Amino acid sequence: MRIADTAAIVTGGASGLGGATARALAEKGARVFAFDLPAGIEKAPEVSGVTYVGTDVTDPEQVRAAVEQAAGAGVPLRTVVNCAGIGPSARILSRKGTHDLGLFKKVIEVNLIGTFNVMTLAAEAIAKTEPLADDARGVIISTASVAAFDGQIGQVAYSASKGGVVGLTLPAARDLASQGIRVMTIAPGIVDTPMLATVSDEFRAGLAAGVPFPKRLARPDEYAQLALDIIEHDYLNGEVIRMDGSLRMAPR
Ligand SMILES: NC(=O)c1ccc[n+]([C@@H]2O[C@H](COP(=O)([O-])OP(=O)(O)OC[C@H]3O[C@@H](n4cnc5c(N)ncnc54)[C@H](O)[C@@H]3O)[C@@H](O)[C@H]2O)c1
């Protein structure tokens, strides 16, 4: 699918993987609507072609209004890239007690329900656009993690949320096939984004050393490149692609 002269939604588009993807889509000629929390948008750089829309992905009314804005841009809405996410860490049992149930629910709400919420409301808008060749209308890309498959100690909530994103990929592709909307998921390994800002250089070097090849963390622009490749490749559908340098995470 051609990216130029279409509208695209990127959630979590103010930072990290979403920020890089919003920029890359705008450079390809898309009108990009970056949905993020107001606190995220405050810190975001100004990027030509990218409009920030203060939106909590878990809130149906906010997402509906934000999708309407993207769908009314004057060019057809064809792309969604779901990058909004959070990654707190907590063990089921620790010296502090049991895993906080509210924290577990919060991670599921943002990473899984937020992804589904944006997917659903954006699909409704994409389904109203004029079809292209093969009756194609658009593509929705979500972000899981290698933690969906090999989650580490302390990642029980995060892994469950990302496993949910992996699990919905194929049935969502099947659900939306009759509307000509493809659904794909990217499962990144360790990418150098603000999500990793709190870890020490030593820990970061240790993470890089664990990657078979290339022996470094991935860059956000490599995620963006894969997202663009998926958008442009009309036969990719219903699949999860790991982008991890063949990393398999150890227990800790
Ligand atoms: N960085 C990594 O190594 C890595 C690895 C695997 C998967 N991921 C996933 O990639 C995605 C992006 O991560 P990142 O590293 O770019 O993180 P990041 O913290 O740089 O960006 C995430 C963005 O999501 C926004 N966000 C959080 N909650 C939101 C909400 N309720 N509504 C709207 N926006 C919200 C934040 O404000 C932030 O701008 C996440 O889903 C994360 O789980 C990251």
PDB file of C-alpha atoms and ligand atoms in Angstrom:
ATOM      1  CA  MET A   1       0.000   0.000   0.000  1.00  0.00           C
ATOM      2  CA  ARG A   2       1.260   3.435  -0.877  1.00  0.00           C
ATOM      3  CA  ILE A   3       1.858   5.668   2.152  1.00  0.00           C
ATOM      4  CA  ALA A   4       1.912   9.119   0.513  1.00  0.00           C
ATOM      5  CA  ASP A   5      -1.335  11.080   0.611  1.00  0.00           C
ATOM      6  CA  THR A   6      -2.964   8.888   3.263  1.00  0.00           C
ATOM      7  CA  ALA A   7      -3.653   9.571   6.929  1.00  0.00           C
ATOM      8  CA  ALA A   8      -2.031   7.458   9.630  1.00  0.00           C
ATOM      9  CA  ILE A   9      -2.590   7.111  13.375  1.00  0.00           C
ATOM     10  CA  VAL A  10       0.379   6.312  15.586  1.00  0.00           C
ATOM     11  CA  THR A  11      -0.420   5.761  19.262  1.00  0.00           C
ATOM     12  CA  GLY A  12       2.353   6.502  21.714  1.00  0.00           C
ATOM     13  CA  GLY A  13       3.543   8.721  18.871  1.00  0.00           C
ATOM     14  CA  ALA A  14       5.226  11.272  21.129  1.00  0.00           C
ATOM     15  CA  SER A  15       8.139   9.024  22.148  1.00  0.00           C
ATOM     16  CA  GLY A  16      10.320   6.032  21.338  1.00  0.00           C
ATOM     17  CA  LEU A  17       9.061   3.558  18.745  1.00  0.00           C
ATOM     18  CA  GLY A  18       5.906   5.557  18.061  1.00  0.00           C
ATOM     19  CA  GLY A  19       7.864   8.792  17.692  1.00  0.00           C
ATOM     20  CA  ALA A  20      10.249   7.227  15.165  1.00  0.00           C
ATOM     21  CA  THR A  21       7.337   5.695  13.241  1.00  0.00           C
ATOM     22  CA  ALA A  22       5.359   8.951  13.155  1.00  0.00           C
ATOM     23  CA  ARG A  23       8.410  10.755  11.756  1.00  0.00           C
ATOM     24  CA  ALA A  24       9.122   8.034   9.154  1.00  0.00           C
ATOM     25  CA  LEU A  25       5.500   8.012   7.955  1.00  0.00           C
ATOM     26  CA  ALA A  26       5.476  11.810   7.670  1.00  0.00           C
ATOM     27  CA  GLU A  27       8.722  11.693   5.669  1.00  0.00           C
ATOM     28  CA  LYS A  28       6.960   9.290   3.267  1.00  0.00           C
ATOM     29  CA  GLY A  29       4.173  11.834   2.748  1.00  0.00           C
ATOM     30  CA  ALA A  30       1.515  10.619   5.203  1.00  0.00           C
ATOM     31  CA  ARG A  31      -0.557  12.977   7.375  1.00  0.00           C
ATOM     32  CA  VAL A  32       0.221  11.573  10.780  1.00  0.00           C
ATOM     33  CA  PHE A  33      -1.918  11.827  13.905  1.00  0.00           C
ATOM     34  CA  ALA A  34       0.132  10.924  16.950  1.00  0.00           C
ATOM     35  CA  PHE A  35      -2.149   9.936  19.834  1.00  0.00           C
ATOM     36  CA  ASP A  36      -0.460  10.253  23.202  1.00  0.00           C
ATOM     37  CA  LEU A  37      -1.087  11.409  26.760  1.00  0.00           C
ATOM     38  CA  PRO A  38      -0.777  15.187  27.332  1.00  0.00           C
ATOM     39  CA  ALA A  39       2.275  14.542  29.544  1.00  0.00           C
ATOM     40  CA  GLY A  40       3.961  12.691  26.651  1.00  0.00           C
ATOM     41  CA  ILE A  41       3.060  15.359  24.083  1.00  0.00           C
ATOM     42  CA  GLU A  42       4.576  18.111  26.265  1.00  0.00           C
ATOM     43  CA  LYS A  43       8.013  16.544  25.801  1.00  0.00           C
ATOM     44  CA  ALA A  44       7.565  15.640  22.098  1.00  0.00           C
ATOM     45  CA  PRO A  45       9.543  17.374  19.348  1.00  0.00           C
ATOM     46  CA  GLU A  46       7.767  19.335  16.630  1.00  0.00           C
ATOM     47  CA  VAL A  47       7.786  17.211  13.468  1.00  0.00           C
ATOM     48  CA  SER A  48       6.554  18.439  10.089  1.00  0.00           C
ATOM     49  CA  GLY A  49       3.497  16.420   9.017  1.00  0.00           C
ATOM     50  CA  VAL A  50       2.786  15.112  12.531  1.00  0.00           C
ATOM     51  CA  THR A  51      -0.207  16.404  14.533  1.00  0.00           C
ATOM     52  CA  TYR A  52      -0.244  15.431  18.204  1.00  0.00           C
ATOM     53  CA  VAL A  53      -3.651  14.584  19.616  1.00  0.00           C
ATOM     54  CA  GLY A  54      -3.996  14.325  23.400  1.00  0.00           C
ATOM     55  CA  THR A  55      -5.647  10.918  23.797  1.00  0.00           C
ATOM     56  CA  ASP A  56      -5.695   8.202  26.396  1.00  0.00           C
ATOM     57  CA  VAL A  57      -5.909   4.987  24.353  1.00  0.00           C
ATOM     58  CA  THR A  58      -7.955   3.317  27.095  1.00  0.00           C
ATOM     59  CA  ASP A  59     -10.758   5.904  26.854  1.00  0.00           C
ATOM     60  CA  PRO A  60     -13.352   5.062  24.152  1.00  0.00           C
ATOM     61  CA  GLU A  61     -14.732   8.618  23.893  1.00  0.00           C
ATOM     62  CA  GLN A  62     -11.300  10.220  23.597  1.00  0.00           C
ATOM     63  CA  VAL A  63     -10.224   7.668  20.988  1.00  0.00           C
ATOM     64  CA  ARG A  64     -13.458   8.079  19.011  1.00  0.00           C
ATOM     65  CA  ALA A  65     -12.932  11.872  18.845  1.00  0.00           C
ATOM     66  CA  ALA A  66      -9.254  11.471  17.918  1.00  0.00           C
ATOM     67  CA  VAL A  67     -10.057   8.910  15.179  1.00  0.00           C
ATOM     68  CA  GLU A  68     -12.698  11.306  13.793  1.00  0.00           C
ATOM     69  CA  GLN A  69     -10.014  13.996  13.572  1.00  0.00           C
ATOM     70  CA  ALA A  70      -7.668  11.634  11.663  1.00  0.00           C
ATOM     71  CA  ALA A  71     -10.467  10.389   9.396  1.00  0.00           C
ATOM     72  CA  GLY A  72     -11.455  13.973   8.546  1.00  0.00           C
ATOM     73  CA  ALA A  73      -7.976  15.002   7.417  1.00  0.00           C
ATOM     74  CA  GLY A  74      -8.959  15.201   3.738  1.00  0.00           C
ATOM     75  CA  VAL A  75      -6.918  12.126   2.759  1.00  0.00           C
ATOM     76  CA  PRO A  76      -8.089   8.566   3.488  1.00  0.00           C
ATOM     77  CA  LEU A  77      -7.197   7.032   6.841  1.00  0.00           C
ATOM     78  CA  ARG A  78      -5.347   3.827   5.926  1.00  0.00           C
ATOM     79  CA  THR A  79      -2.847   3.074   8.695  1.00  0.00           C
ATOM     80  CA  VAL A  80      -2.756   2.546  12.449  1.00  0.00           C
ATOM     81  CA  VAL A  81       0.433   1.746  14.352  1.00  0.00           C
ATOM     82  CA  ASN A  82      -0.267   0.955  18.013  1.00  0.00           C
ATOM     83  CA  CYS A  83       2.802   1.824  20.082  1.00  0.00           C
ATOM     84  CA  ALA A  84       1.298   3.227  23.301  1.00  0.00           C
ATOM     85  CA  GLY A  85       2.371   1.059  26.180  1.00  0.00           C
ATOM     86  CA  ILE A  86       3.759   0.851  29.679  1.00  0.00           C
ATOM     87  CA  GLY A  87       6.196  -1.661  31.164  1.00  0.00           C
ATOM     88  CA  PRO A  88       6.314  -1.681  34.951  1.00  0.00           C
ATOM     89  CA  SER A  89       7.947  -4.609  36.664  1.00  0.00           C
ATOM     90  CA  ALA A  90       6.698  -6.558  39.721  1.00  0.00           C
ATOM     91  CA  ARG A  91       6.944 -10.142  40.955  1.00  0.00           C
ATOM     92  CA  ILE A  92       3.928 -12.251  41.944  1.00  0.00           C
ATOM     93  CA  LEU A  93       5.447 -12.587  45.414  1.00  0.00           C
ATOM     94  CA  SER A  94       8.212 -10.394  46.789  1.00  0.00           C
ATOM     95  CA  ARG A  95       9.404  -9.005  50.122  1.00  0.00           C
ATOM     96  CA  LYS A  96       6.853  -6.208  49.575  1.00  0.00           C
ATOM     97  CA  GLY A  97       4.003  -8.747  49.421  1.00  0.00           C
ATOM     98  CA  THR A  98       1.849  -9.922  46.532  1.00  0.00           C
ATOM     99  CA  HIS A  99       1.667  -8.382  43.066  1.00  0.00           C
ATOM    100  CA  ASP A 100      -0.647  -5.375  43.217  1.00  0.00           C
ATOM    101  CA  LEU A 101      -3.848  -6.340  41.394  1.00  0.00           C
ATOM    102  CA  GLY A 102      -4.464  -2.729  40.365  1.00  0.00           C
ATOM    103  CA  LEU A 103      -1.061  -2.617  38.657  1.00  0.00           C
ATOM    104  CA  PHE A 104      -1.804  -5.864  36.797  1.00  0.00           C
ATOM    105  CA  LYS A 105      -5.142  -4.447  35.597  1.00  0.00           C
ATOM    106  CA  LYS A 106      -3.511  -1.145  34.575  1.00  0.00           C
ATOM    107  CA  VAL A 107      -0.925  -2.884  32.367  1.00  0.00           C
ATOM    108  CA  ILE A 108      -3.614  -5.008  30.694  1.00  0.00           C
ATOM    109  CA  GLU A 109      -5.783  -1.919  30.265  1.00  0.00           C
ATOM    110  CA  VAL A 110      -3.149   0.198  28.512  1.00  0.00           C
ATOM    111  CA  ASN A 111      -1.233  -2.439  26.522  1.00  0.00           C
ATOM    112  CA  LEU A 112      -4.033  -4.830  25.542  1.00  0.00           C
ATOM    113  CA  ILE A 113      -7.376  -3.060  25.933  1.00  0.00           C
ATOM    114  CA  GLY A 114      -5.920   0.230  24.645  1.00  0.00           C
ATOM    115  CA  THR A 115      -4.608  -1.563  21.560  1.00  0.00           C
ATOM    116  CA  PHE A 116      -8.000  -3.220  20.982  1.00  0.00           C
ATOM    117  CA  ASN A 117      -9.877   0.038  21.568  1.00  0.00           C
ATOM    118  CA  VAL A 118      -7.875   1.948  18.949  1.00  0.00           C
ATOM    119  CA  MET A 119      -7.951  -1.023  16.555  1.00  0.00           C
ATOM    120  CA  THR A 120     -11.742  -1.268  16.751  1.00  0.00           C
ATOM    121  CA  LEU A 121     -12.589   2.421  16.407  1.00  0.00           C
ATOM    122  CA  ALA A 122      -9.998   3.038  13.690  1.00  0.00           C
ATOM    123  CA  ALA A 123     -11.124  -0.063  11.758  1.00  0.00           C
ATOM    124  CA  GLU A 124     -14.635   1.392  11.678  1.00  0.00           C
ATOM    125  CA  ALA A 125     -13.260   4.555  10.044  1.00  0.00           C
ATOM    126  CA  ILE A 126     -10.909   2.727   7.646  1.00  0.00           C
ATOM    127  CA  ALA A 127     -13.804   0.489   6.544  1.00  0.00           C
ATOM    128  CA  LYS A 128     -15.621   3.601   5.248  1.00  0.00           C
ATOM    129  CA  THR A 129     -12.789   4.586   2.851  1.00  0.00           C
ATOM    130  CA  GLU A 130     -12.790   3.893  -0.890  1.00  0.00           C
ATOM    131  CA  PRO A 131     -11.084   0.546  -1.564  1.00  0.00           C
ATOM    132  CA  LEU A 132      -7.788   0.268  -3.466  1.00  0.00           C
ATOM    133  CA  ALA A 133      -6.658  -2.628  -5.705  1.00  0.00           C
ATOM    134  CA  ASP A 134      -7.677  -6.062  -4.330  1.00  0.00           C
ATOM    135  CA  ASP A 135     -10.351  -4.235  -2.270  1.00  0.00           C
ATOM    136  CA  ALA A 136      -7.616  -3.251   0.210  1.00  0.00           C
ATOM    137  CA  ARG A 137      -8.429  -0.393   2.572  1.00  0.00           C
ATOM    138  CA  GLY A 138      -5.696  -0.291   5.189  1.00  0.00           C
ATOM    139  CA  VAL A 139      -3.480  -1.915   7.771  1.00  0.00           C
ATOM    140  CA  ILE A 140      -3.332  -2.004  11.570  1.00  0.00           C
ATOM    141  CA  ILE A 141       0.011  -2.800  13.188  1.00  0.00           C
ATOM    142  CA  SER A 142       0.278  -3.438  16.928  1.00  0.00           C
ATOM    143  CA  THR A 143       3.286  -3.783  19.179  1.00  0.00           C
ATOM    144  CA  ALA A 144       3.806  -6.840  21.332  1.00  0.00           C
ATOM    145  CA  SER A 145       7.240  -7.765  22.706  1.00  0.00           C
ATOM    146  CA  VAL A 146       9.472 -10.801  22.894  1.00  0.00           C
ATOM    147  CA  ALA A 147       8.183 -10.852  26.492  1.00  0.00           C
ATOM    148  CA  ALA A 148       4.965 -12.279  25.012  1.00  0.00           C
ATOM    149  CA  PHE A 149       6.945 -15.495  24.446  1.00  0.00           C
ATOM    150  CA  ASP A 150       9.827 -15.445  26.935  1.00  0.00           C
ATOM    151  CA  GLY A 151       8.887 -13.042  29.704  1.00  0.00           C
ATOM    152  CA  GLN A 152      11.401 -12.484  32.474  1.00  0.00           C
ATOM    153  CA  ILE A 153      11.056 -12.463  36.245  1.00  0.00           C
ATOM    154  CA  GLY A 154       8.901  -9.452  37.137  1.00  0.00           C
ATOM    155  CA  GLN A 155       7.194  -9.312  33.731  1.00  0.00           C
ATOM    156  CA  VAL A 156       4.059 -11.295  34.536  1.00  0.00           C
ATOM    157  CA  ALA A 157       1.632  -8.423  33.828  1.00  0.00           C
ATOM    158  CA  TYR A 158       3.598  -7.079  30.855  1.00  0.00           C
ATOM    159  CA  SER A 159       3.954 -10.550  29.295  1.00  0.00           C
ATOM    160  CA  ALA A 160       0.256 -11.287  29.792  1.00  0.00           C
ATOM    161  CA  SER A 161      -0.674  -8.005  28.084  1.00  0.00           C
ATOM    162  CA  LYS A 162       1.683  -8.620  25.156  1.00  0.00           C
ATOM    163  CA  GLY A 163       0.594 -12.253  24.871  1.00  0.00           C
ATOM    164  CA  GLY A 164      -2.923 -10.868  24.460  1.00  0.00           C
ATOM    165  CA  VAL A 165      -1.771  -8.663  21.594  1.00  0.00           C
ATOM    166  CA  VAL A 166      -0.141 -11.675  19.923  1.00  0.00           C
ATOM    167  CA  GLY A 167      -3.279 -13.743  20.463  1.00  0.00           C
ATOM    168  CA  LEU A 168      -5.662 -11.253  18.899  1.00  0.00           C
ATOM    169  CA  THR A 169      -3.575 -10.735  15.755  1.00  0.00           C
ATOM    170  CA  LEU A 170      -4.873 -13.651  13.670  1.00  0.00           C
ATOM    171  CA  PRO A 171      -8.556 -13.437  14.676  1.00  0.00           C
ATOM    172  CA  ALA A 172      -8.485  -9.667  14.150  1.00  0.00           C
ATOM    173  CA  ALA A 173      -7.036 -10.194  10.656  1.00  0.00           C
ATOM    174  CA  ARG A 174      -9.796 -12.715   9.982  1.00  0.00           C
ATOM    175  CA  ASP A 175     -12.485 -10.385  11.401  1.00  0.00           C
ATOM    176  CA  LEU A 176     -11.352  -7.466   9.255  1.00  0.00           C
ATOM    177  CA  ALA A 177     -10.554  -9.373   6.043  1.00  0.00           C
ATOM    178  CA  SER A 178     -13.946  -8.610   4.520  1.00  0.00           C
ATOM    179  CA  GLN A 179     -13.250  -4.878   5.018  1.00  0.00           C
ATOM    180  CA  GLY A 180      -9.854  -5.177   3.311  1.00  0.00           C
ATOM    181  CA  ILE A 181      -7.914  -4.314   6.466  1.00  0.00           C
ATOM    182  CA  ARG A 182      -4.734  -6.222   7.261  1.00  0.00           C
ATOM    183  CA  VAL A 183      -3.654  -6.772  10.887  1.00  0.00           C
ATOM    184  CA  MET A 184      -0.039  -7.366  11.863  1.00  0.00           C
ATOM    185  CA  THR A 185       1.995  -7.325  15.075  1.00  0.00           C
ATOM    186  CA  ILE A 186       5.651  -6.541  15.688  1.00  0.00           C
ATOM    187  CA  ALA A 187       7.338  -8.172  18.687  1.00  0.00           C
ATOM    188  CA  PRO A 188      10.492  -6.139  19.369  1.00  0.00           C
ATOM    189  CA  GLY A 189      13.411  -7.359  21.433  1.00  0.00           C
ATOM    190  CA  ILE A 190      15.229  -4.611  23.331  1.00  0.00           C
ATOM    191  CA  VAL A 191      15.067  -1.209  21.689  1.00  0.00           C
ATOM    192  CA  ASP A 192      16.917   1.852  22.951  1.00  0.00           C
ATOM    193  CA  THR A 193      13.973   4.141  23.809  1.00  0.00           C
ATOM    194  CA  PRO A 194      12.991   6.336  26.772  1.00  0.00           C
ATOM    195  CA  MET A 195      11.312   3.218  28.236  1.00  0.00           C
ATOM    196  CA  LEU A 196      14.872   2.065  29.008  1.00  0.00           C
ATOM    197  CA  ALA A 197      15.985   5.486  30.284  1.00  0.00           C
ATOM    198  CA  THR A 198      15.990   4.413  33.921  1.00  0.00           C
ATOM    199  CA  VAL A 199      18.501   1.544  33.527  1.00  0.00           C
ATOM    200  CA  SER A 200      22.227   2.043  34.155  1.00  0.00           C
ATOM    201  CA  ASP A 201      24.834   1.977  31.367  1.00  0.00           C
ATOM    202  CA  GLU A 202      26.173  -1.252  32.862  1.00  0.00           C
ATOM    203  CA  PHE A 203      22.752  -2.914  32.698  1.00  0.00           C
ATOM    204  CA  ARG A 204      22.282  -1.600  29.149  1.00  0.00           C
ATOM    205  CA  ALA A 205      25.662  -3.098  28.115  1.00  0.00           C
ATOM    206  CA  GLY A 206      24.592  -6.399  29.681  1.00  0.00           C
ATOM    207  CA  LEU A 207      21.370  -6.352  27.665  1.00  0.00           C
ATOM    208  CA  ALA A 208      23.315  -5.698  24.452  1.00  0.00           C
ATOM    209  CA  ALA A 209      25.768  -8.503  25.221  1.00  0.00           C
ATOM    210  CA  GLY A 210      22.854 -10.956  25.420  1.00  0.00           C
ATOM    211  CA  VAL A 211      21.787 -10.309  21.820  1.00  0.00           C
ATOM    212  CA  PRO A 212      23.349 -12.902  19.466  1.00  0.00           C
ATOM    213  CA  PHE A 213      23.643 -10.558  16.461  1.00  0.00           C
ATOM    214  CA  PRO A 214      23.791  -7.623  15.939  1.00  0.00           C
ATOM    215  CA  LYS A 215      25.349  -7.334  19.407  1.00  0.00           C
ATOM    216  CA  ARG A 216      23.596  -4.132  20.382  1.00  0.00           C
ATOM    217  CA  LEU A 217      20.157  -2.822  21.249  1.00  0.00           C
ATOM    218  CA  ALA A 218      17.803  -2.160  18.353  1.00  0.00           C
ATOM    219  CA  ARG A 219      17.183   1.431  17.300  1.00  0.00           C
ATOM    220  CA  PRO A 220      13.693   2.981  17.119  1.00  0.00           C
ATOM    221  CA  ASP A 221      14.249   3.739  13.411  1.00  0.00           C
ATOM    222  CA  GLU A 222      14.646  -0.014  12.800  1.00  0.00           C
ATOM    223  CA  TYR A 223      11.174  -0.560  14.245  1.00  0.00           C
ATOM    224  CA  ALA A 224       9.841   2.275  12.063  1.00  0.00           C
ATOM    225  CA  GLN A 225      11.472   0.711   8.987  1.00  0.00           C
ATOM    226  CA  LEU A 226       9.722  -2.610   9.704  1.00  0.00           C
ATOM    227  CA  ALA A 227       6.377  -0.865  10.231  1.00  0.00           C
ATOM    228  CA  LEU A 228       6.752   0.884   6.860  1.00  0.00           C
ATOM    229  CA  ASP A 229       7.784  -2.379   5.174  1.00  0.00           C
ATOM    230  CA  ILE A 230       4.634  -4.053   6.551  1.00  0.00           C
ATOM    231  CA  ILE A 231       2.416  -1.195   5.350  1.00  0.00           C
ATOM    232  CA  GLU A 232       3.919  -1.378   1.855  1.00  0.00           C
ATOM    233  CA  HIS A 233       3.820  -5.194   1.630  1.00  0.00           C
ATOM    234  CA  ASP A 234       0.254  -6.094   0.681  1.00  0.00           C
ATOM    235  CA  TYR A 235       0.543  -9.835   1.335  1.00  0.00           C
ATOM    236  CA  LEU A 236       1.618  -9.650   4.985  1.00  0.00           C
ATOM    237  CA  ASN A 237      -1.417 -10.308   7.174  1.00  0.00           C
ATOM    238  CA  GLY A 238      -2.344 -12.041  10.448  1.00  0.00           C
ATOM    239  CA  GLU A 239       1.276 -12.568  11.506  1.00  0.00           C
ATOM    240  CA  VAL A 240       3.605 -11.602  14.366  1.00  0.00           C
ATOM    241  CA  ILE A 241       7.157 -10.636  13.385  1.00  0.00           C
ATOM    242  CA  ARG A 242       9.924 -10.719  15.992  1.00  0.00           C
ATOM    243  CA  MET A 243      12.497  -7.952  15.578  1.00  0.00           C
ATOM    244  CA  ASP A 244      15.092  -9.078  18.091  1.00  0.00           C
ATOM    245  CA  GLY A 245      18.513 -10.005  16.635  1.00  0.00           C
ATOM    246  CA  SER A 246      17.539 -13.627  17.514  1.00  0.00           C
ATOM    247  CA  LEU A 247      17.443 -12.768  21.230  1.00  0.00           C
ATOM    248  CA  ARG A 248      15.701 -15.249  23.540  1.00  0.00           C
ATOM    249  CA  MET A 249      15.287 -13.684  26.973  1.00  0.00           C
ATOM    250  CA  ALA A 250      16.674 -15.547  29.990  1.00  0.00           C
ATOM    251  CA  PRO A 251      14.658 -15.724  33.242  1.00  0.00           C
ATOM    252  CA  ARG A 252      16.425 -12.593  34.558  1.00  0.00           C
TER     253      ARG A 252
HETATM  254  N1  LIG B   1      11.702  -0.282  24.134  1.00  0.00           N
HETATM  255  C1  LIG B   1      11.703  -1.599  24.107  1.00  0.00           C
HETATM  256  O1  LIG B   1      12.738  -2.246  24.311  1.00  0.00           O
HETATM  257  C2  LIG B   1      10.434  -2.352  23.768  1.00  0.00           C
HETATM  258  C3  LIG B   1      10.543  -3.723  23.546  1.00  0.00           C
HETATM  259  C4  LIG B   1       9.409  -4.445  23.233  1.00  0.00           C
HETATM  260  C5  LIG B   1       8.195  -3.817  23.150  1.00  0.00           C
HETATM  261  N2  LIG B   1       8.104  -2.473  23.384  1.00  0.00           N
HETATM  262  C6  LIG B   1       6.785  -1.863  23.285  1.00  0.00           C
HETATM  263  O2  LIG B   1       6.831  -0.826  22.339  1.00  0.00           O
HETATM  264  C7  LIG B   1       5.860   0.165  22.661  1.00  0.00           C
HETATM  265  C8  LIG B   1       6.520   1.524  22.677  1.00  0.00           C
HETATM  266  O3  LIG B   1       7.512   1.520  23.697  1.00  0.00           O
HETATM  267  P1  LIG B   1       8.675   2.608  23.783  1.00  0.00           P
HETATM  268  O4  LIG B   1       9.901   1.869  24.178  1.00  0.00           O
HETATM  269  O5  LIG B   1       8.667   3.445  22.561  1.00  0.00           O
HETATM  270  O6  LIG B   1       8.182   3.408  25.072  1.00  0.00           O
HETATM  271  P2  LIG B   1       8.062   4.971  25.367  1.00  0.00           P
HETATM  272  O7  LIG B   1       7.807   5.043  26.838  1.00  0.00           O
HETATM  273  O8  LIG B   1       9.202   5.720  24.777  1.00  0.00           O
HETATM  274  O9  LIG B   1       6.735   5.385  24.571  1.00  0.00           O
HETATM  275  C9  LIG B   1       5.462   4.952  24.937  1.00  0.00           C
HETATM  276  C10 LIG B   1       4.498   6.089  24.717  1.00  0.00           C
HETATM  277  O10 LIG B   1       3.189   5.613  25.040  1.00  0.00           O
HETATM  278  C11 LIG B   1       2.515   6.656  25.683  1.00  0.00           C
HETATM  279  N3  LIG B   1       1.400   6.128  26.483  1.00  0.00           N
HETATM  280  C12 LIG B   1       1.454   5.425  27.627  1.00  0.00           C
HETATM  281  N4  LIG B   1       0.219   5.172  28.081  1.00  0.00           N
HETATM  282  C13 LIG B   1      -0.645   5.748  27.199  1.00  0.00           C
HETATM  283  C14 LIG B   1      -2.065   5.842  27.139  1.00  0.00           C
HETATM  284  N5  LIG B   1      -2.859   5.294  28.073  1.00  0.00           N
HETATM  285  N6  LIG B   1      -2.612   6.505  26.084  1.00  0.00           N
HETATM  286  C15 LIG B   1      -1.822   7.077  25.138  1.00  0.00           C
HETATM  287  N7  LIG B   1      -0.471   7.010  25.147  1.00  0.00           N
HETATM  288  C16 LIG B   1       0.110   6.358  26.176  1.00  0.00           C
HETATM  289  C17 LIG B   1       3.568   7.329  26.540  1.00  0.00           C
HETATM  290  O11 LIG B   1       3.185   8.638  26.933  1.00  0.00           O
HETATM  291  C18 LIG B   1       4.771   7.309  25.618  1.00  0.00           C
HETATM  292  O12 LIG B   1       4.851   8.485  24.833  1.00  0.00           O
HETATM  293  C19 LIG B   1       5.258  -0.249  24.006  1.00  0.00           C
HETATM  294  O13 LIG B   1       4.032  -0.926  23.778  1.00  0.00           O
HETATM  295  C20 LIG B   1       6.289  -1.214  24.566  1.00  0.00           C
HETATM  296  O14 LIG B   1       5.704  -2.143  25.436  1.00  0.00           O
HETATM  297  C21 LIG B   1       9.203  -1.723  23.696  1.00  0.00           C
END
